[in-house]
Coordinates of C-alpha atoms in Angstrom, one line a residue:
Chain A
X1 CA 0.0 0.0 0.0
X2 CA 3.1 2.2 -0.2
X3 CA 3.3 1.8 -3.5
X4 CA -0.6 3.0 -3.7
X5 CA 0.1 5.7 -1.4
X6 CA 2.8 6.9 -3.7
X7 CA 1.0 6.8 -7.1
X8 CA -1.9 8.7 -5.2
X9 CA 0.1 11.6 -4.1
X10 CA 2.3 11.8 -6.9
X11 CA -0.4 11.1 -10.2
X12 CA -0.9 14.0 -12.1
X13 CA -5.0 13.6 -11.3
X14 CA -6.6 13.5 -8.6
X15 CA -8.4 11.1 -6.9
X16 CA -11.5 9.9 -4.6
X17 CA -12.2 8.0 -1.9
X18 CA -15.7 9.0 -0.8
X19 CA -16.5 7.0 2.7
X20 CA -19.7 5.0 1.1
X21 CA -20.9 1.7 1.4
X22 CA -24.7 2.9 2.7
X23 CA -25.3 4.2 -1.1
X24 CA -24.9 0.8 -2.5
X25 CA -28.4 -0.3 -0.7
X26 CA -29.3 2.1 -2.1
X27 CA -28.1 1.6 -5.6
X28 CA -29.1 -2.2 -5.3
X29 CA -32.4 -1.5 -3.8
X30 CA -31.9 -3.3 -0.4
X31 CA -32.5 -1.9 3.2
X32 CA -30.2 -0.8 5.6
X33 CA -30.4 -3.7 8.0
X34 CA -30.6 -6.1 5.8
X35 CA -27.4 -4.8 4.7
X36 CA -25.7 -4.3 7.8
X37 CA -26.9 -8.1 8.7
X38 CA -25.7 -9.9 6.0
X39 CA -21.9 -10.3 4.8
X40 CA -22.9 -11.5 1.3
X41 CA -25.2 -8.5 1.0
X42 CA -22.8 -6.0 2.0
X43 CA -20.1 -7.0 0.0
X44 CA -22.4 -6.8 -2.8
X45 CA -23.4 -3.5 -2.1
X46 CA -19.8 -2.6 -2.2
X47 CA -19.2 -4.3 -4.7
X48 CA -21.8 -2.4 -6.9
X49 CA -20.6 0.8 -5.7
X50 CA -17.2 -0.4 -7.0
X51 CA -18.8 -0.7 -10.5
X52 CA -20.6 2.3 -10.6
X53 CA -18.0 5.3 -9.5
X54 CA -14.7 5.4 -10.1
X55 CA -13.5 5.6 -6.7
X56 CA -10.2 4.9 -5.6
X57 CA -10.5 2.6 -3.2
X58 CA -13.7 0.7 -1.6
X59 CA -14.6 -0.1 1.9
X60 CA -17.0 -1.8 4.2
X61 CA -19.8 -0.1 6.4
X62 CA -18.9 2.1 9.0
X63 CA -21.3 1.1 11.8
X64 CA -19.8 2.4 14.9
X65 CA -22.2 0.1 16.9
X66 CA -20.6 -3.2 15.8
X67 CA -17.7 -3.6 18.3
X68 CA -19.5 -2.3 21.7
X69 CA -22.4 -4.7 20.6
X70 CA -19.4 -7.6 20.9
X71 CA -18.8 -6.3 24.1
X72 CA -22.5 -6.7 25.4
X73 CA -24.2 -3.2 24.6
X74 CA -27.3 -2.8 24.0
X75 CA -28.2 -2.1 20.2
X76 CA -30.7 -0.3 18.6
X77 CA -31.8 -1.0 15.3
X78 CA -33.3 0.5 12.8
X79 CA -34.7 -0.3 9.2
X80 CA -32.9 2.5 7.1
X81 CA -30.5 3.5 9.5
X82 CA -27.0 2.4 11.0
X83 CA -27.5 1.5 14.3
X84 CA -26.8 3.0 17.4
X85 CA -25.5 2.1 21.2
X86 CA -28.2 2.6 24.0
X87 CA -27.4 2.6 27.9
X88 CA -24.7 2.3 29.1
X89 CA -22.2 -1.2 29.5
X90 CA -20.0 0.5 31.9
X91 CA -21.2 2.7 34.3
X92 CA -18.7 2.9 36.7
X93 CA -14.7 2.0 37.5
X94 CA -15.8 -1.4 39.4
X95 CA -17.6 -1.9 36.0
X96 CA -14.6 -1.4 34.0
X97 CA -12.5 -3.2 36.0
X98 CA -14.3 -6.3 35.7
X99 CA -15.2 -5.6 31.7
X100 CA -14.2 -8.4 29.8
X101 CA -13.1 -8.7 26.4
X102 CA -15.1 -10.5 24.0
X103 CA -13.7 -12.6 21.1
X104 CA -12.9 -11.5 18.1
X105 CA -16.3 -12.8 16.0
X106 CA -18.6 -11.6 19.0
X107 CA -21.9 -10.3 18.4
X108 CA -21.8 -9.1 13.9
X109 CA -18.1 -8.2 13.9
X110 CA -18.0 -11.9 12.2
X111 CA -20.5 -10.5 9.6
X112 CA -18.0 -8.0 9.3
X113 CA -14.8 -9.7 8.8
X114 CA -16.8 -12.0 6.6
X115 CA -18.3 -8.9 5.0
X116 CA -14.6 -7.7 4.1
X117 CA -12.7 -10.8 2.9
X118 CA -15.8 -11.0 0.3
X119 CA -15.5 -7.6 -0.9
X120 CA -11.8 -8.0 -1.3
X121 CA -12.1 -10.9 -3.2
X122 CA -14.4 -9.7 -5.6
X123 CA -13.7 -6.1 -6.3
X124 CA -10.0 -6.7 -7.9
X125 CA -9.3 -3.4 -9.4
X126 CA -8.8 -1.2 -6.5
X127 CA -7.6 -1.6 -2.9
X128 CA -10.7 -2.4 -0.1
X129 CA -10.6 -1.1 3.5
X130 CA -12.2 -3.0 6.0
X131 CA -13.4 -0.1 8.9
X132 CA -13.7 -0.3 12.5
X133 CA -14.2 2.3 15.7
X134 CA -11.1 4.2 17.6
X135 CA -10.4 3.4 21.1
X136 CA -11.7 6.8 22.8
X137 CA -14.9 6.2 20.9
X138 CA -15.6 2.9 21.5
X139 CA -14.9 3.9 25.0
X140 CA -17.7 6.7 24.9
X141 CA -20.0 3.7 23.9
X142 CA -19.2 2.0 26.4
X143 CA -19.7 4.6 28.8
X144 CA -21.7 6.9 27.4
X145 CA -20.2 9.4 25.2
X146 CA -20.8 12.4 27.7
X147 CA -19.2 10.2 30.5
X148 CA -16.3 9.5 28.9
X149 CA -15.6 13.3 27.7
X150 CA -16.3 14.0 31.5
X151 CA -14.1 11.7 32.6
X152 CA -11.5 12.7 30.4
X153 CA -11.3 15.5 33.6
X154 CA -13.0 14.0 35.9
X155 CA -12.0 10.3 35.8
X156 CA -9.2 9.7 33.5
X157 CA -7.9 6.3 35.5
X158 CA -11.3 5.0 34.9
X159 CA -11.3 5.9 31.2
X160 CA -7.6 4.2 30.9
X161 CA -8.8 1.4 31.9
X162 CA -11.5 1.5 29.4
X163 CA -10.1 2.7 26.5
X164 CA -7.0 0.1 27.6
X165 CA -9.9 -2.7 27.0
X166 CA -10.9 -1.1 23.8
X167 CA -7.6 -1.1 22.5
X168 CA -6.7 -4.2 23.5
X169 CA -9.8 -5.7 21.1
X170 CA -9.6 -3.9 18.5
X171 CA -5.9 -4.6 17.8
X172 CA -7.0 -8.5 17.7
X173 CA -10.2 -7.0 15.3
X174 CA -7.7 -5.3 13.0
X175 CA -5.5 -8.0 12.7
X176 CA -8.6 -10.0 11.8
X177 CA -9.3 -7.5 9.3
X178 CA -5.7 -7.8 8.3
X179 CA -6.2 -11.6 7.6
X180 CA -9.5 -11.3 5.9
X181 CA -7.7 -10.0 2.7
X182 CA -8.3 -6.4 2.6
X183 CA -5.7 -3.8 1.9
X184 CA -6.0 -1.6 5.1
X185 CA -8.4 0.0 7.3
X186 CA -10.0 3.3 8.0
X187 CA -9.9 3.3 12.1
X188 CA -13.0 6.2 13.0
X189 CA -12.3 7.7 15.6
X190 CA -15.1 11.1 15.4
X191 CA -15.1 11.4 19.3
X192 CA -11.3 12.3 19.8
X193 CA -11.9 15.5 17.9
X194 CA -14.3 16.9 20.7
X195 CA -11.0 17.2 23.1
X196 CA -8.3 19.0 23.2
X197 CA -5.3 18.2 21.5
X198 CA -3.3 17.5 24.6
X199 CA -6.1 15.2 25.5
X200 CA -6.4 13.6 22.4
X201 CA -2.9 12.3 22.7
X202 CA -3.6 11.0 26.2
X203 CA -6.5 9.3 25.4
X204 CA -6.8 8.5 21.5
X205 CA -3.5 8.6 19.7
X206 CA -1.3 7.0 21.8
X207 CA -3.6 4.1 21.5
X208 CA -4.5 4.7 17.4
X209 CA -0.7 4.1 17.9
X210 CA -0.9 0.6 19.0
X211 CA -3.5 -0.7 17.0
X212 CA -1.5 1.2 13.9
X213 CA 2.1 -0.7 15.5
X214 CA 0.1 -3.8 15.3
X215 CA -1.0 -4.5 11.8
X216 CA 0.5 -1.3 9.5
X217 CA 3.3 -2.3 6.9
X218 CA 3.9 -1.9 3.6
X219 CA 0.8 -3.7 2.3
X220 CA -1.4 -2.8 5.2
X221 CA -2.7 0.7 5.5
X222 CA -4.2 2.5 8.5
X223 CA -6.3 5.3 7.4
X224 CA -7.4 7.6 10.8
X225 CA -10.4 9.2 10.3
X226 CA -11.4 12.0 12.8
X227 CA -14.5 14.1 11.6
X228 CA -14.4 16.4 14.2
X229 CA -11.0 17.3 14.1
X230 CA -9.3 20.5 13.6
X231 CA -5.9 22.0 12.7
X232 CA -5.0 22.1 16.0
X233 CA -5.5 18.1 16.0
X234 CA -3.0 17.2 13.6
X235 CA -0.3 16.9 15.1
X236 CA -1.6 14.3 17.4
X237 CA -3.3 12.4 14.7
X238 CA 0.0 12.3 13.3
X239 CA 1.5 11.1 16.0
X240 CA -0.5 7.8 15.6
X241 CA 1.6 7.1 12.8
X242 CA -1.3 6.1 10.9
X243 CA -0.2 6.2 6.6
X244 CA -3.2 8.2 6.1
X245 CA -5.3 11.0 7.8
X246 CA -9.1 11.2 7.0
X247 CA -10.8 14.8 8.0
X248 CA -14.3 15.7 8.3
X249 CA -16.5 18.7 7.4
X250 CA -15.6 20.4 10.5
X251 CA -12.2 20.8 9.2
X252 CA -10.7 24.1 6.8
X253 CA -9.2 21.7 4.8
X254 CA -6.6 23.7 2.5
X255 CA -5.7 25.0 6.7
X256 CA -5.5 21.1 7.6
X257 CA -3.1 20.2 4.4
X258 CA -0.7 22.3 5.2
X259 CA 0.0 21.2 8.8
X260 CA -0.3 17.6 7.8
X261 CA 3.2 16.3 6.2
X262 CA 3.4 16.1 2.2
X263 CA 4.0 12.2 2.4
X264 CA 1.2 11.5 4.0
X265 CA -2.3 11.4 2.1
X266 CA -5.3 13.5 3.4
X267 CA -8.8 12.9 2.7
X268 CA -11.5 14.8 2.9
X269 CA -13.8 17.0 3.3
X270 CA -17.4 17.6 1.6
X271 CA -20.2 17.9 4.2
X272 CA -22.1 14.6 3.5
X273 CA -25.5 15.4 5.0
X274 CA -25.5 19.1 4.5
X275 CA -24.1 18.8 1.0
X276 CA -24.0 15.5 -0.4
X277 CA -27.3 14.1 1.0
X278 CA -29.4 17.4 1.4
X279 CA -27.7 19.4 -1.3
X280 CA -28.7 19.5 -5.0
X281 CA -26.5 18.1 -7.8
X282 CA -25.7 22.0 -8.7
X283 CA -24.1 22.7 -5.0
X284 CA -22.3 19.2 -4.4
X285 CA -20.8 19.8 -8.3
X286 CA -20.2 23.8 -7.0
X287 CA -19.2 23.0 -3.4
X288 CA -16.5 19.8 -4.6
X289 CA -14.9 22.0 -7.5
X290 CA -14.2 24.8 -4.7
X291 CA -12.7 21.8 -2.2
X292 CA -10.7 21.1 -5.3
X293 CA -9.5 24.4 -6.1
X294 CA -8.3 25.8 -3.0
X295 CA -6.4 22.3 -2.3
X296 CA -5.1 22.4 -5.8
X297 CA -1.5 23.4 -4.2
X298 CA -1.5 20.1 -2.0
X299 CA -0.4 16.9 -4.3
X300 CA -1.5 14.4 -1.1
X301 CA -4.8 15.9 -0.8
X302 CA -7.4 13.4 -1.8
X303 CA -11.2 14.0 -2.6
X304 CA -13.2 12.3 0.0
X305 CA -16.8 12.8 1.7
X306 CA -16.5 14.2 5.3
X307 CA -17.4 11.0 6.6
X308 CA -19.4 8.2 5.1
X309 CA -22.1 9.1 3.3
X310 CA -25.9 8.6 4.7
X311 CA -28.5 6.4 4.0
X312 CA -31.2 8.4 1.4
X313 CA -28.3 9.9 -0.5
X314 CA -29.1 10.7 -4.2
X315 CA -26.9 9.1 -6.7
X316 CA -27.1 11.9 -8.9
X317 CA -25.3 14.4 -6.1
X318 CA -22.8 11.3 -6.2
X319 CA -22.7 11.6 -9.5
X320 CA -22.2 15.2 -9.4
X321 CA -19.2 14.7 -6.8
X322 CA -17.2 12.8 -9.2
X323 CA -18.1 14.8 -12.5
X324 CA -16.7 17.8 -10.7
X325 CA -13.5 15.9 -9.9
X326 CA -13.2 14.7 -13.8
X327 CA -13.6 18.5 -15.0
X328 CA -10.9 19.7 -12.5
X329 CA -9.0 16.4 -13.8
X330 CA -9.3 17.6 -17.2
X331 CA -8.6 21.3 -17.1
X332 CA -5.5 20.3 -15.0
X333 CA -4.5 17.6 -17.9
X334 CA -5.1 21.2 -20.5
X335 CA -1.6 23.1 -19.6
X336 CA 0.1 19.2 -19.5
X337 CA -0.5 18.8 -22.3
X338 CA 0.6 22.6 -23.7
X339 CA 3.4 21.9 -21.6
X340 CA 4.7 18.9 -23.7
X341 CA 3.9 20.2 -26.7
X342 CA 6.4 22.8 -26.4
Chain B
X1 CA -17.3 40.9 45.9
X2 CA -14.4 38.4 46.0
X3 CA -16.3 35.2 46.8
X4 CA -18.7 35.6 43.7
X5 CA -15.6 36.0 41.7
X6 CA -14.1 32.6 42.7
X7 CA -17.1 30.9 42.6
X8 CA -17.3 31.9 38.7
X9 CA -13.5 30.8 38.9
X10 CA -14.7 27.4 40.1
X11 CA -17.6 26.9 38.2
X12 CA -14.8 27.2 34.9
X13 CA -12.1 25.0 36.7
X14 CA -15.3 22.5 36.7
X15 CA -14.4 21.9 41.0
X16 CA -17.7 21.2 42.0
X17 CA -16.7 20.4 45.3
X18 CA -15.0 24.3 45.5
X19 CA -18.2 25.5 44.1
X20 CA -20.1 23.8 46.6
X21 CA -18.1 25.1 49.5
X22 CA -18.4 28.1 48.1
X23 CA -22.0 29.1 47.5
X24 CA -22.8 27.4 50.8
X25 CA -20.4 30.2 52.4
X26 CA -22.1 32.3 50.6
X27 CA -25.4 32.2 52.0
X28 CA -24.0 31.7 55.6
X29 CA -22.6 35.2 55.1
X30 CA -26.1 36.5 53.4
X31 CA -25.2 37.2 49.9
X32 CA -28.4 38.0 47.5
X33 CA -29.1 34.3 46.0
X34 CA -29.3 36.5 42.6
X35 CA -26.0 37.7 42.6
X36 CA -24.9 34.1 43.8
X37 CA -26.3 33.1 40.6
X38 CA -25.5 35.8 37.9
X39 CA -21.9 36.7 39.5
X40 CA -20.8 33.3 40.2
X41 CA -22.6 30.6 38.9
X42 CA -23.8 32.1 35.5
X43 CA -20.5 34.3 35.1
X44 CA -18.7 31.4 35.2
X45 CA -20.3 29.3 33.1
X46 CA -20.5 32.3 30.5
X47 CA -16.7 32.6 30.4
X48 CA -16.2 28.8 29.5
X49 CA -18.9 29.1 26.8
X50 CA -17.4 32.3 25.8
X51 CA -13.7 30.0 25.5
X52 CA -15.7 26.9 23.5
X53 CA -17.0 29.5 21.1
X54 CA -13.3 30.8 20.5
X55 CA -12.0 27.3 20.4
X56 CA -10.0 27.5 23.3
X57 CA -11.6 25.1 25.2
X58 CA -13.0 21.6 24.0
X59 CA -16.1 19.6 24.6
X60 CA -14.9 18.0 28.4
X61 CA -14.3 21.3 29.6
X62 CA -17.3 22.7 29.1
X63 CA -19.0 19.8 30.5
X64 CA -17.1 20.0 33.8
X65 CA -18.1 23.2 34.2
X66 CA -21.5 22.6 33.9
X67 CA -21.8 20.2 36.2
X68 CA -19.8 22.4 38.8
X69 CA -22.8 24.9 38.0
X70 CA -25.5 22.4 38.7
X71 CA -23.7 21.9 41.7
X72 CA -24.2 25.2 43.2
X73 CA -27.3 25.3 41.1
X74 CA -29.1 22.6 43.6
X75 CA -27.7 24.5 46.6
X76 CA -29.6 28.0 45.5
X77 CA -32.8 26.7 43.8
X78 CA -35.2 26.8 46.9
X79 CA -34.1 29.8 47.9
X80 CA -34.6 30.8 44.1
X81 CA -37.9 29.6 44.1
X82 CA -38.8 30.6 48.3
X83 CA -37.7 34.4 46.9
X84 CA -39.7 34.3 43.3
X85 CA -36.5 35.3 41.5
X86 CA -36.8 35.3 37.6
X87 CA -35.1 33.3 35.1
X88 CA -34.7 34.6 31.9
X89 CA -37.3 32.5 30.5
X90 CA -37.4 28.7 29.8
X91 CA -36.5 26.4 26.9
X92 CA -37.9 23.4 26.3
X93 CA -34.7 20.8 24.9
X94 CA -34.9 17.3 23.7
X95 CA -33.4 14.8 20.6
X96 CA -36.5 14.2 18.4
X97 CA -38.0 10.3 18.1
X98 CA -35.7 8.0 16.8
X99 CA -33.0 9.7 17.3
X100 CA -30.6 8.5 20.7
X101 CA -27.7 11.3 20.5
X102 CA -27.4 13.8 23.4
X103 CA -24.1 15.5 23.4
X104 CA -25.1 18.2 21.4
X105 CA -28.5 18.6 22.9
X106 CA -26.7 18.7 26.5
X107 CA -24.1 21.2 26.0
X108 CA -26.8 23.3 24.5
X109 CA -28.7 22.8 27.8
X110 CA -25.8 23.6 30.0
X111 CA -25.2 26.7 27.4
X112 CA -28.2 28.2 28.4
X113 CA -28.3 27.0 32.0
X114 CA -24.9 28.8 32.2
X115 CA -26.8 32.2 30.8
X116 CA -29.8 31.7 33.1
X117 CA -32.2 30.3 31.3
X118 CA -34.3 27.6 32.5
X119 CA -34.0 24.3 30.8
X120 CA -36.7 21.5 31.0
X121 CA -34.3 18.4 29.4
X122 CA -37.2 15.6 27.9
X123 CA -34.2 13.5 26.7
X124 CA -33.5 11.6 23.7
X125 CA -36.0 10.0 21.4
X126 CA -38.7 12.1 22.0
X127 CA -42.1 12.7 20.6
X128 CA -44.0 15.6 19.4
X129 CA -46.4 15.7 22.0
X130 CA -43.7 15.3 25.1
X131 CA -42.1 18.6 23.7
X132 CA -46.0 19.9 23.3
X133 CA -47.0 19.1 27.1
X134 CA -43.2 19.9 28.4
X135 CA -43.8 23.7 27.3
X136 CA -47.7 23.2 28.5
X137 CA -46.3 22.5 31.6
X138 CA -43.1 24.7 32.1
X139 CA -44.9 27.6 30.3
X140 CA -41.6 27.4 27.8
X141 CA -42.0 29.7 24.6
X142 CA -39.0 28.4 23.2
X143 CA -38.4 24.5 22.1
X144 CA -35.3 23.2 20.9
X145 CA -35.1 20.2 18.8
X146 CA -31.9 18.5 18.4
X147 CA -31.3 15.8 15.4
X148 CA -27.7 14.3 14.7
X149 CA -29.0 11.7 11.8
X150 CA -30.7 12.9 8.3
X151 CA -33.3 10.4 9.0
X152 CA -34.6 11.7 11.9
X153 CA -34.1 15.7 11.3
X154 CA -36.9 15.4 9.0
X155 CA -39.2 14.6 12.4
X156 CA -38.8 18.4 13.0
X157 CA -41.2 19.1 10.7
X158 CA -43.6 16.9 12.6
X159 CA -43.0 18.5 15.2
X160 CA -43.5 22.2 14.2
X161 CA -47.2 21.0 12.7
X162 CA -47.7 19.2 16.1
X163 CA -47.4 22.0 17.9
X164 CA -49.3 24.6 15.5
X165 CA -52.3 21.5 15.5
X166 CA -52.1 22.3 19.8
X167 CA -52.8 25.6 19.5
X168 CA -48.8 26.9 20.4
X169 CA -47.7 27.4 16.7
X170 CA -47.8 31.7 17.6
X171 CA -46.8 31.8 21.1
X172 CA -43.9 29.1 21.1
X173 CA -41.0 29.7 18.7
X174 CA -38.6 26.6 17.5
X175 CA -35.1 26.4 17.1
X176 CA -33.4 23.8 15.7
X177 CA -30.0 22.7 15.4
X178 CA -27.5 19.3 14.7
X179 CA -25.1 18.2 12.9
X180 CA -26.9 17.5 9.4
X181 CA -29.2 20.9 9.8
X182 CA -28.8 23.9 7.9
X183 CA -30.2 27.1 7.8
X184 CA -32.0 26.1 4.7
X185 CA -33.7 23.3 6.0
X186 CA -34.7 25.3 9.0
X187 CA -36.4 27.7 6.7
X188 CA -37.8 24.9 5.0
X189 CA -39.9 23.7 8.0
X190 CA -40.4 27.2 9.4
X191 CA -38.4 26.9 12.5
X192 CA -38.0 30.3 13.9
X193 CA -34.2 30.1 14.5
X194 CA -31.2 27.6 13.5
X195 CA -28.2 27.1 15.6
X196 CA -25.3 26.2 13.9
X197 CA -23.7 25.2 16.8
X198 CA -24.1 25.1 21.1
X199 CA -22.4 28.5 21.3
X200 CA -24.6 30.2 19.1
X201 CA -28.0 28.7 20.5
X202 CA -27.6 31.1 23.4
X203 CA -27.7 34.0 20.9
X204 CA -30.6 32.8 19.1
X205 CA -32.5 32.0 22.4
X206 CA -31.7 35.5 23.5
X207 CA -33.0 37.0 19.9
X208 CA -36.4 34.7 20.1
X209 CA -36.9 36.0 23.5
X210 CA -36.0 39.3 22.7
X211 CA -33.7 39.6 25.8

């Protein structure tokens, strides 16, 4: 994936990754949950996607409910949606003391290694990315999201030991991943952008770091995605080590590129419910050729969705998406091709 | 006065226990519950709101703080109450049905707690009509509806006919805010203001209220 990370930054065109798998129920006409339940169904879904854009990579659904479900959360589900956590698993520190790790297969992340080695296997022109949660945010399902950013302050022994649990699966998850055939993985990790930088060393990076020691060579990526991250987060999201960085909406991205080192590839950033989902073709085509042009100076930008893109999502603002990225393509490829002429 | 000032000092530090101590000093000595709560309690929960707006502080800060404030907050409210002291009015806040996410929804709460508003919290997942009989009941003329998922900020529609079908369309104004809702979409349902984030919804409060 070095070699992949290479051609991306230096290829004269630019390329996406939007974050979708959610699209291709929609493009094959199946729910959500069906989708989510089913490794066969997913894949396919991918799969489709694969053969309908031209992205430049594929990956499996994000469903940040998956790995707390292994744990013994409580899931709800619902027909068109991804689910989400209810209650809360671990209350208290005698709670996480005692929390136990579950096996790697627990609860759907078996659907979802499953889900992955398929894809893999049957998309063969471009890499696939199996996805999973970060640490501090599978914590904050755990817990409850506003306990853990509380405790952050108020309890941080108690959140080690949790996000130490956490870590602990998901390195044996990602090395499942790892085994299932896919190229890399995008580790999502939205809730480390809510704290400070300084905390999001403490409590996020320095364990993206293990998880990224663990399973990242040069034919295993780890891409770190962190939608709510800002400049100011960079550095730490570096620090992970992590051979790709993944922003969200919240992000200035031409601000983020150039704090972000040029070997290392940055995706990002159109708003995918604002824009993508809830926009019309004529602002998703408008707001992705602006994205383009003020990160035209940055070689390792690539063109990516926010975060992945919703449920309900019209193909045609998809559609629009990549035709904007194909006319910046093509007026850049204009002066090349003046240039070697003369 | 000096005490007021570290309470507000505490209340941003998030050391509930300091706050406690404090206020509780503070009424031994006789200090007006209302400048317990504007000086101290409310001035310091302004400042950290003031820092999250600029960016300087992050989500867990604020949070701290806010629970420091409720702190003192419990100490104060029956003497609030005994002495008929004013709020400046009352919100209504609560994630619409089908939706479970409360982050943004709380700090929002804690926003306007922090600028003395009164805040009746229904939760997650809620209803049209619990928002309807939660401003019945609290005489609210603001509700805030909170949506983090494009499925279920559409339900804010349902929600603004609910409450024109009771009768409170004129008298109770909507805001709305989350992470997939725009301006335009708030126009689109006729919400009467659009917070783009938990800083802001203080200022939009303040404009619905006319404050």
């Amino acid at each position: 994936m070095r070699e992949w990370v290479s051609s991306v930054i230096s290829s004269e065109t630019r390329c996406a990754f939007p974050l979708m798998v959610f699209s291709g129920a929609d493009l094959t006409g199946t729910g959500i949950d069906e989708m989510l339940g089913d490794a066969r169904t997913q894949a396919f879904c991918a799969s489709a996607l694969a053969a309908r854009f031209p992205s430049a990579a594929s990956i499996t659904a994000m469903d940040l409910s998956v790995e707390a479900e292994a744990f013994g959360a409580g899931v709800r589900r619902m027909p068109n949606e991804a689910p989400t956590i209810i209650g809360s698993l671990v209350p208290d520190a005698d709670t996480a003391d005692s929390l136990s790790l579950p096996s790697v297969g627990a609860g759907r992340t078996g659907i979802y290694l499953e889900a992955a080695s398929l894809t893999a296997s049957w998309i063969g022109n471009r890499p696939v990315f199996g996805c999973h949660i970060g640490p501090f945010s599978l914590a904050g399902r755990l817990c409850g999201m506003t306990e853990a950013l509380m405790n952050v302050q108020a309890e941080p022994e108690t959140l080690h030991v949790i996000v130490r649990k956490a870590t602990e699966f998901l390195i044996a998850y990602a090395r499942a991943f790892k085994e299932s055939g896919v190229n890399g993985i995008v580790i999502a990790e939205p809730a480390a952008g809510l704290i400070s930088p300084a905390h999001c060393d403490e409590f996020s990076s320095r364990y993206v770091r293990m998880i990224v020691d663990a399973v990242q060579d040069g034919h295993f990526m780890v891409i770190l995605h962190n939608c709510a991250a800002s400049k100011r987060h960079v550095g730490s999201m570096v620090s992970t080590g992590a051979m790709g960085l993944h922003f969200g909406n919240a992000a200035d991205m031409p601000g983020v590129l150039a704090a972000v080192p040029p070997e290392i590839p940055a995706f990002g950033n159109i708003d995918p419910a604002g824009v993508l989902k809830n926009g019309t073709e004529e602002s998703v085509h408008r707001t992705t050729s602006d994205l383009l042009a003020t990160t035209s100076g940055y070689p390792n930008f690539v063109l990516s969705s926010g975060c992945d893109i919703p449920p309900g999502t019209p193909l045609r603002n998809i559609d629009a998406f990549f035709r904007a990225l194909d006319e910046y393509n093509a007026a850049a490829a204009g002066p090349r091709r003046a240039e070697s002429v003369r | 006065m000096e005490m007021l000032k570290e309470i507000a000092e505490k209340v941003e530090a998030g050391r509930q226990n300091d706050v406690k101590a404090l206020v509780e000093s503070c009424i031994e000595k006789g200090v007006a519950v209302s400048d317990i709560l504007n000086q101290g309690l409310v001035a310091g929960m302004n400042s950290i709101g003031v820092k999250f707006r600029e960016n300087e502080v992050f989500v867990p800060e604020v949070l701290v703080a806010a629970r420091a404030m409720k702190a003192g907050l419990e100490i104060i409210k029956p003497i609030l109450l005994r002495e008929k002291v004013q709020s400046k009015g009352t919100v209504v806040m609560g994630t619409v049905l089908g939706d479970l996410h409360d982050i943004g929804k709380n700090i929002v709460c804690y926003m306007l707690q922090g600028a003395g508003y009164d805040v009746v919290d229904i939760g997650i997942d809620a209803p049209a009509d619990k928002f309807i009989s939660a401003a019945r009941e609290s005489g609210a003329r603001i509700i805030g509806l909170s949506s983090l998922l494009t499925t279920t900020m559409v339900y804010m529609k349902d929600v603004m006919d609910a409450l024109r079908e009771a009768g409170l369309g004129d008298e109770v104004k909507v805001m709305v805010g989350g992470a997939p809702v725009t301006q335009a979409f708030a126009d689109d349902i006729g919400a009467h203001g659009y917070a783009p984030d938990a800083a802001s919804a203080v200022d939009v409060v303040k404009r619905l209220l006319g404050n």
